PDB file of N, CA and C in Angstrom:
ATOM      1  N   MET A   6       0.855  -1.164   0.000  1.00  0.00           N
ATOM      2  CA  MET A   6       0.000   0.000   0.000  1.00  0.00           C
ATOM      3  C   MET A   6       0.903   1.229   0.000  1.00  0.00           C
ATOM      4  N   THR A   7       0.547   2.183  -0.839  1.00  0.00           N
ATOM      5  CA  THR A   7       1.352   3.397  -0.899  1.00  0.00           C
ATOM      6  C   THR A   7       1.008   4.321   0.259  1.00  0.00           C
ATOM      7  N   ALA A   8       1.932   5.216   0.554  1.00  0.00           N
ATOM      8  CA  ALA A   8       1.710   6.178   1.640  1.00  0.00           C
ATOM      9  C   ALA A   8       0.511   7.068   1.334  1.00  0.00           C
ATOM     10  N   GLY A   9       0.322   7.417   0.052  1.00  0.00           N
ATOM     11  CA  GLY A   9      -0.809   8.256  -0.323  1.00  0.00           C
ATOM     12  C   GLY A   9      -2.136   7.569  -0.076  1.00  0.00           C
ATOM     13  N   THR A  10      -2.207   6.273  -0.354  1.00  0.00           N
ATOM     14  CA  THR A  10      -3.428   5.518  -0.117  1.00  0.00           C
ATOM     15  C   THR A  10      -3.721   5.448   1.378  1.00  0.00           C
ATOM     16  N   LEU A  11      -2.717   5.149   2.160  1.00  0.00           N
ATOM     17  CA  LEU A  11      -2.892   5.081   3.605  1.00  0.00           C
ATOM     18  C   LEU A  11      -3.328   6.430   4.162  1.00  0.00           C
ATOM     19  N   GLN A  12      -2.738   7.500   3.670  1.00  0.00           N
ATOM     20  CA  GLN A  12      -3.114   8.839   4.114  1.00  0.00           C
ATOM     21  C   GLN A  12      -4.573   9.135   3.766  1.00  0.00           C
ATOM     22  N   ALA A  13      -5.000   8.767   2.565  1.00  0.00           N
ATOM     23  CA  ALA A  13      -6.387   8.997   2.147  1.00  0.00           C
ATOM     24  C   ALA A  13      -7.354   8.229   3.042  1.00  0.00           C
ATOM     25  N   ILE A  14      -6.989   7.000   3.411  1.00  0.00           N
ATOM     26  CA  ILE A  14      -7.835   6.210   4.306  1.00  0.00           C
ATOM     27  C   ILE A  14      -7.912   6.889   5.671  1.00  0.00           C
ATOM     28  N   ARG A  15      -6.769   7.298   6.203  1.00  0.00           N
ATOM     29  CA  ARG A  15      -6.755   7.954   7.517  1.00  0.00           C
ATOM     30  C   ARG A  15      -7.581   9.240   7.516  1.00  0.00           C
ATOM     31  N   GLU A  16      -7.547   9.970   6.408  1.00  0.00           N
ATOM     32  CA  GLU A  16      -8.340  11.195   6.315  1.00  0.00           C
ATOM     33  C   GLU A  16      -9.836  10.888   6.335  1.00  0.00           C
ATOM     34  N   ARG A  17     -10.217   9.752   5.803  1.00  0.00           N
ATOM     35  CA  ARG A  17     -11.632   9.363   5.784  1.00  0.00           C
ATOM     36  C   ARG A  17     -12.105   8.842   7.131  1.00  0.00           C
ATOM     37  N   VAL A  18     -11.307   7.986   7.763  1.00  0.00           N
ATOM     38  CA  VAL A  18     -11.793   7.248   8.928  1.00  0.00           C
ATOM     39  C   VAL A  18     -11.019   7.522  10.207  1.00  0.00           C
ATOM     40  N   GLY A  19      -9.997   8.324  10.142  1.00  0.00           N
ATOM     41  CA  GLY A  19      -9.169   8.552  11.325  1.00  0.00           C
ATOM     42  C   GLY A  19      -8.170   7.428  11.507  1.00  0.00           C
ATOM     43  N   LYS A  20      -7.189   7.692  12.323  1.00  0.00           N
ATOM     44  CA  LYS A  20      -6.101   6.741  12.533  1.00  0.00           C
ATOM     45  C   LYS A  20      -6.595   5.418  13.115  1.00  0.00           C
ATOM     46  N   ARG A  21      -7.601   5.472  13.976  1.00  0.00           N
ATOM     47  CA  ARG A  21      -8.059   4.263  14.663  1.00  0.00           C
ATOM     48  C   ARG A  21      -9.047   3.444  13.832  1.00  0.00           C
ATOM     49  N   GLY A  22      -9.521   3.992  12.711  1.00  0.00           N
ATOM     50  CA  GLY A  22     -10.491   3.270  11.903  1.00  0.00           C
ATOM     51  C   GLY A  22      -9.903   2.541  10.708  1.00  0.00           C
ATOM     52  N   VAL A  23      -8.591   2.580  10.553  1.00  0.00           N
ATOM     53  CA  VAL A  23      -7.942   2.009   9.374  1.00  0.00           C
ATOM     54  C   VAL A  23      -8.186   0.504   9.260  1.00  0.00           C
ATOM     55  N   SER A  24      -8.032  -0.234  10.340  1.00  0.00           N
ATOM     56  CA  SER A  24      -8.189  -1.691  10.285  1.00  0.00           C
ATOM     57  C   SER A  24      -9.598  -2.089   9.865  1.00  0.00           C
ATOM     58  N   ALA A  25     -10.605  -1.443  10.436  1.00  0.00           N
ATOM     59  CA  ALA A  25     -11.988  -1.765  10.078  1.00  0.00           C
ATOM     60  C   ALA A  25     -12.254  -1.410   8.624  1.00  0.00           C
ATOM     61  N   TYR A  26     -11.715  -0.281   8.167  1.00  0.00           N
ATOM     62  CA  TYR A  26     -11.893   0.140   6.775  1.00  0.00           C
ATOM     63  C   TYR A  26     -11.268  -0.879   5.829  1.00  0.00           C
ATOM     64  N   LEU A  27     -10.058  -1.312   6.139  1.00  0.00           N
ATOM     65  CA  LEU A  27      -9.377  -2.295   5.294  1.00  0.00           C
ATOM     66  C   LEU A  27     -10.086  -3.648   5.326  1.00  0.00           C
ATOM     67  N   GLU A  28     -10.643  -4.032   6.467  1.00  0.00           N
ATOM     68  CA  GLU A  28     -11.404  -5.281   6.573  1.00  0.00           C
ATOM     69  C   GLU A  28     -12.617  -5.238   5.652  1.00  0.00           C
ATOM     70  N   LYS A  29     -13.357  -4.127   5.672  1.00  0.00           N
ATOM     71  CA  LYS A  29     -14.527  -3.993   4.804  1.00  0.00           C
ATOM     72  C   LYS A  29     -14.126  -3.986   3.332  1.00  0.00           C
ATOM     73  N   ALA A  30     -13.021  -3.322   3.023  1.00  0.00           N
ATOM     74  CA  ALA A  30     -12.542  -3.290   1.640  1.00  0.00           C
ATOM     75  C   ALA A  30     -12.155  -4.690   1.170  1.00  0.00           C
ATOM     76  N   ALA A  31     -11.506  -5.452   2.039  1.00  0.00           N
ATOM     77  CA  ALA A  31     -11.126  -6.823   1.694  1.00  0.00           C
ATOM     78  C   ALA A  31     -12.367  -7.688   1.483  1.00  0.00           C
ATOM     79  N   GLN A  32     -13.379  -7.520   2.330  1.00  0.00           N
ATOM     80  CA  GLN A  32     -14.616  -8.286   2.171  1.00  0.00           C
ATOM     81  C   GLN A  32     -15.283  -7.969   0.834  1.00  0.00           C
ATOM     82  N   ARG A  33     -15.334  -6.686   0.463  1.00  0.00           N
ATOM     83  CA  ARG A  33     -15.932  -6.308  -0.826  1.00  0.00           C
ATOM     84  C   ARG A  33     -15.151  -6.908  -1.987  1.00  0.00           C
ATOM     85  N   GLN A  34     -13.820  -6.921  -1.886  1.00  0.00           N
ATOM     86  CA  GLN A  34     -13.004  -7.480  -2.955  1.00  0.00           C
ATOM     87  C   GLN A  34     -13.247  -8.976  -3.096  1.00  0.00           C
ATOM     88  N   ILE A  35     -13.364  -9.684  -1.969  1.00  0.00           N
ATOM     89  CA  ILE A  35     -13.643 -11.120  -2.010  1.00  0.00           C
ATOM     90  C   ILE A  35     -14.995 -11.371  -2.664  1.00  0.00           C
ATOM     91  N   GLU A  36     -15.998 -10.555  -2.322  1.00  0.00           N
ATOM     92  CA  GLU A  36     -17.311 -10.694  -2.952  1.00  0.00           C
ATOM     93  C   GLU A  36     -17.210 -10.486  -4.462  1.00  0.00           C
ATOM     94  N   ARG A  37     -16.462  -9.480  -4.882  1.00  0.00           N
ATOM     95  CA  ARG A  37     -16.284  -9.218  -6.319  1.00  0.00           C
ATOM     96  C   ARG A  37     -15.559 -10.370  -7.002  1.00  0.00           C
ATOM     97  N   ASP A  38     -14.524 -10.883  -6.339  1.00  0.00           N
ATOM     98  CA  ASP A  38     -13.794 -12.019  -6.903  1.00  0.00           C
ATOM     99  C   ASP A  38     -14.717 -13.223  -7.071  1.00  0.00           C
ATOM    100  N   ASN A  39     -15.556 -13.468  -6.059  1.00  0.00           N
ATOM    101  CA  ASN A  39     -16.504 -14.583  -6.145  1.00  0.00           C
ATOM    102  C   ASN A  39     -17.489 -14.377  -7.289  1.00  0.00           C
ATOM    103  N   LEU A  40     -17.986 -13.157  -7.451  1.00  0.00           N
ATOM    104  CA  LEU A  40     -18.890 -12.869  -8.569  1.00  0.00           C
ATOM    105  C   LEU A  40     -18.193 -13.059  -9.913  1.00  0.00           C
ATOM    106  N   ASP A  41     -16.942 -12.605 -10.013  1.00  0.00           N
ATOM    107  CA  ASP A  41     -16.184 -12.800 -11.261  1.00  0.00           C
ATOM    108  C   ASP A  41     -16.057 -14.280 -11.598  1.00  0.00           C
ATOM    109  N   GLU A  42     -15.816 -15.103 -10.569  1.00  0.00           N
ATOM    110  CA  GLU A  42     -15.709 -16.549 -10.790  1.00  0.00           C
ATOM    111  C   GLU A  42     -17.041 -17.133 -11.254  1.00  0.00           C
ATOM    112  N   LEU A  43     -18.137 -16.697 -10.639  1.00  0.00           N
ATOM    113  CA  LEU A  43     -19.456 -17.174 -11.057  1.00  0.00           C
ATOM    114  C   LEU A  43     -19.754 -16.785 -12.501  1.00  0.00           C
ATOM    115  N   ILE A  44     -19.436 -15.558 -12.860  1.00  0.00           N
ATOM    116  CA  ILE A  44     -19.673 -15.089 -14.226  1.00  0.00           C
ATOM    117  C   ILE A  44     -18.822 -15.885 -15.212  1.00  0.00           C
ATOM    118  N   ALA A  45     -17.561 -16.119 -14.872  1.00  0.00           N
ATOM    119  CA  ALA A  45     -16.682 -16.892 -15.756  1.00  0.00           C
ATOM    120  C   ALA A  45     -17.213 -18.316 -15.938  1.00  0.00           C
ATOM    121  N   ASP A  46     -17.663 -18.928 -14.853  1.00  0.00           N
ATOM    122  CA  ASP A  46     -18.239 -20.279 -14.953  1.00  0.00           C
ATOM    123  C   ASP A  46     -19.499 -20.280 -15.813  1.00  0.00           C
ATOM    124  N   PHE A  47     -20.358 -19.285 -15.627  1.00  0.00           N
ATOM    125  CA  PHE A  47     -21.580 -19.179 -16.418  1.00  0.00           C
ATOM    126  C   PHE A  47     -21.230 -19.014 -17.898  1.00  0.00           C
ATOM    127  N   ASP A  48     -20.258 -18.141 -18.192  1.00  0.00           N
ATOM    128  CA  ASP A  48     -19.851 -17.920 -19.579  1.00  0.00           C
ATOM    129  C   ASP A  48     -19.288 -19.181 -20.228  1.00  0.00           C
ATOM    130  N   LYS A  49     -18.565 -20.006 -19.455  1.00  0.00           N
ATOM    131  CA  LYS A  49     -18.039 -21.262 -19.990  1.00  0.00           C
ATOM    132  C   LYS A  49     -19.170 -22.176 -20.435  1.00  0.00           C
ATOM    133  N   VAL A  50     -20.245 -22.187 -19.661  1.00  0.00           N
ATOM    134  CA  VAL A  50     -21.364 -23.082 -19.940  1.00  0.00           C
ATOM    135  C   VAL A  50     -22.289 -22.513 -21.010  1.00  0.00           C
ATOM    136  N   HIS A  51     -22.591 -21.223 -20.908  1.00  0.00           N
ATOM    137  CA  HIS A  51     -23.624 -20.617 -21.746  1.00  0.00           C
ATOM    138  C   HIS A  51     -23.101 -19.639 -22.801  1.00  0.00           C
ATOM    139  N   GLY A  52     -21.817 -19.356 -22.772  1.00  0.00           N
ATOM    140  CA  GLY A  52     -21.259 -18.348 -23.670  1.00  0.00           C
ATOM    141  C   GLY A  52     -21.464 -16.964 -23.093  1.00  0.00           C
ATOM    142  N   PRO A  53     -20.773 -15.982 -23.676  1.00  0.00           N
ATOM    143  CA  PRO A  53     -20.875 -14.620 -23.151  1.00  0.00           C
ATOM    144  C   PRO A  53     -22.262 -14.028 -23.393  1.00  0.00           C
ATOM    145  N   ALA A  54     -22.603 -13.057 -22.566  1.00  0.00           N
ATOM    146  CA  ALA A  54     -23.897 -12.387 -22.691  1.00  0.00           C
ATOM    147  C   ALA A  54     -23.939 -11.552 -23.967  1.00  0.00           C
ATOM    148  N   ASP A  55     -25.120 -11.476 -24.563  1.00  0.00           N
ATOM    149  CA  ASP A  55     -25.348 -10.656 -25.745  1.00  0.00           C
ATOM    150  C   ASP A  55     -25.397  -9.190 -25.317  1.00  0.00           C
ATOM    151  N   PRO A  56     -24.483  -8.344 -25.828  1.00  0.00           N
ATOM    152  CA  PRO A  56     -24.438  -6.935 -25.403  1.00  0.00           C
ATOM    153  C   PRO A  56     -25.753  -6.187 -25.631  1.00  0.00           C
ATOM    154  N   GLU A  57     -26.454  -6.488 -26.701  1.00  0.00           N
ATOM    155  CA  GLU A  57     -27.725  -5.812 -26.963  1.00  0.00           C
ATOM    156  C   GLU A  57     -28.782  -6.212 -25.945  1.00  0.00           C
ATOM    157  N   ALA A  58     -28.802  -7.482 -25.576  1.00  0.00           N
ATOM    158  CA  ALA A  58     -29.751  -7.941 -24.567  1.00  0.00           C
ATOM    159  C   ALA A  58     -29.436  -7.315 -23.210  1.00  0.00           C
ATOM    160  N   VAL A  59     -28.158  -7.212 -22.886  1.00  0.00           N
ATOM    161  CA  VAL A  59     -27.756  -6.590 -21.623  1.00  0.00           C
ATOM    162  C   VAL A  59     -28.175  -5.125 -21.607  1.00  0.00           C
ATOM    163  N   ALA A  60     -27.944  -4.408 -22.711  1.00  0.00           N
ATOM    164  CA  ALA A  60     -28.316  -2.994 -22.791  1.00  0.00           C
ATOM    165  C   ALA A  60     -29.826  -2.820 -22.646  1.00  0.00           C
ATOM    166  N   ALA A  61     -30.592  -3.692 -23.271  1.00  0.00           N
ATOM    167  CA  ALA A  61     -32.045  -3.600 -23.186  1.00  0.00           C
ATOM    168  C   ALA A  61     -32.529  -3.846 -21.759  1.00  0.00           C
ATOM    169  N   LYS A  62     -31.939  -4.827 -21.094  1.00  0.00           N
ATOM    170  CA  LYS A  62     -32.339  -5.111 -19.712  1.00  0.00           C
ATOM    171  C   LYS A  62     -31.895  -4.002 -18.771  1.00  0.00           C
ATOM    172  N   ARG A  63     -30.721  -3.440 -19.014  1.00  0.00           N
ATOM    173  CA  ARG A  63     -30.258  -2.313 -18.206  1.00  0.00           C
ATOM    174  C   ARG A  63     -31.210  -1.138 -18.351  1.00  0.00           C
ATOM    175  N   ALA A  64     -31.625  -0.858 -19.580  1.00  0.00           N
ATOM    176  CA  ALA A  64     -32.559   0.246 -19.832  1.00  0.00           C
ATOM    177  C   ALA A  64     -33.881  -0.007 -19.131  1.00  0.00           C
ATOM    178  N   ARG A  65     -34.330  -1.239 -19.157  1.00  0.00           N
ATOM    179  CA  ARG A  65     -35.600  -1.582 -18.495  1.00  0.00           C
ATOM    180  C   ARG A  65     -35.501  -1.373 -16.987  1.00  0.00           C
ATOM    181  N   LEU A  66     -34.358  -1.750 -16.411  1.00  0.00           N
ATOM    182  CA  LEU A  66     -34.169  -1.608 -14.968  1.00  0.00           C
ATOM    183  C   LEU A  66     -33.984  -0.153 -14.544  1.00  0.00           C
ATOM    184  N   THR A  67     -33.325   0.634 -15.379  1.00  0.00           N
ATOM    185  CA  THR A  67     -33.001   2.005 -14.994  1.00  0.00           C
ATOM    186  C   THR A  67     -33.942   3.034 -15.593  1.00  0.00           C
ATOM    187  N   GLY A  68     -34.814   2.592 -16.504  1.00  0.00           N
ATOM    188  CA  GLY A  68     -35.732   3.534 -17.138  1.00  0.00           C
ATOM    189  C   GLY A  68     -35.081   4.357 -18.226  1.00  0.00           C
ATOM    190  N   GLY A  69     -33.852   3.976 -18.620  1.00  0.00           N
ATOM    191  CA  GLY A  69     -33.140   4.707 -19.662  1.00  0.00           C
ATOM    192  C   GLY A  69     -33.309   4.089 -21.020  1.00  0.00           C
ATOM    193  N   ALA A  70     -32.796   4.771 -22.026  1.00  0.00           N
ATOM    194  CA  ALA A  70     -32.846   4.266 -23.409  1.00  0.00           C
ATOM    195  C   ALA A  70     -31.689   3.305 -23.618  1.00  0.00           C
ATOM    196  N   THR A  71     -31.852   2.379 -24.541  1.00  0.00           N
ATOM    197  CA  THR A  71     -30.765   1.452 -24.857  1.00  0.00           C
ATOM    198  C   THR A  71     -29.775   2.137 -25.779  1.00  0.00           C
ATOM    199  N   ASN A  72     -28.572   1.633 -25.798  1.00  0.00           N
ATOM    200  CA  ASN A  72     -27.528   2.117 -26.702  1.00  0.00           C
ATOM    201  C   ASN A  72     -27.277   1.100 -27.795  1.00  0.00           C
ATOM    202  N   ALA A  73     -28.253   0.262 -28.078  1.00  0.00           N
ATOM    203  CA  ALA A  73     -28.082  -0.841 -29.019  1.00  0.00           C
ATOM    204  C   ALA A  73     -27.677  -0.351 -30.400  1.00  0.00           C
ATOM    205  N   GLY A  74     -28.158   0.802 -30.826  1.00  0.00           N
ATOM    206  CA  GLY A  74     -27.833   1.302 -32.161  1.00  0.00           C
ATOM    207  C   GLY A  74     -26.643   2.238 -32.172  1.00  0.00           C
ATOM    208  N   ALA A  75     -26.053   2.510 -31.033  1.00  0.00           N
ATOM    209  CA  ALA A  75     -24.937   3.460 -30.963  1.00  0.00           C
ATOM    210  C   ALA A  75     -23.665   2.828 -31.491  1.00  0.00           C
ATOM    211  N   ALA A  76     -22.821   3.668 -32.080  1.00  0.00           N
ATOM    212  CA  ALA A  76     -21.534   3.192 -32.586  1.00  0.00           C
ATOM    213  C   ALA A  76     -20.617   2.868 -31.424  1.00  0.00           C
ATOM    214  N   ALA A  77     -19.808   1.835 -31.591  1.00  0.00           N
ATOM    215  CA  ALA A  77     -18.900   1.425 -30.520  1.00  0.00           C
ATOM    216  C   ALA A  77     -17.634   2.230 -30.519  1.00  0.00           C
TER     217      ALA A  77
END
């Protein structure tokens, strides 16, 4: 960990909150790693998700327009 990162953490949580902050950050990273593994396993079985279908479902969930016709 760089000194700048440690300083930024201390500014957010104080000197005594660093361990708890790092514990929560580690837990979130483990959750993300587990999700990445699940997605990779799903992709092996079913193939990658269709980007247009993902955009349409995202739009439905967020109430936004799809970017299906937008240039990449």
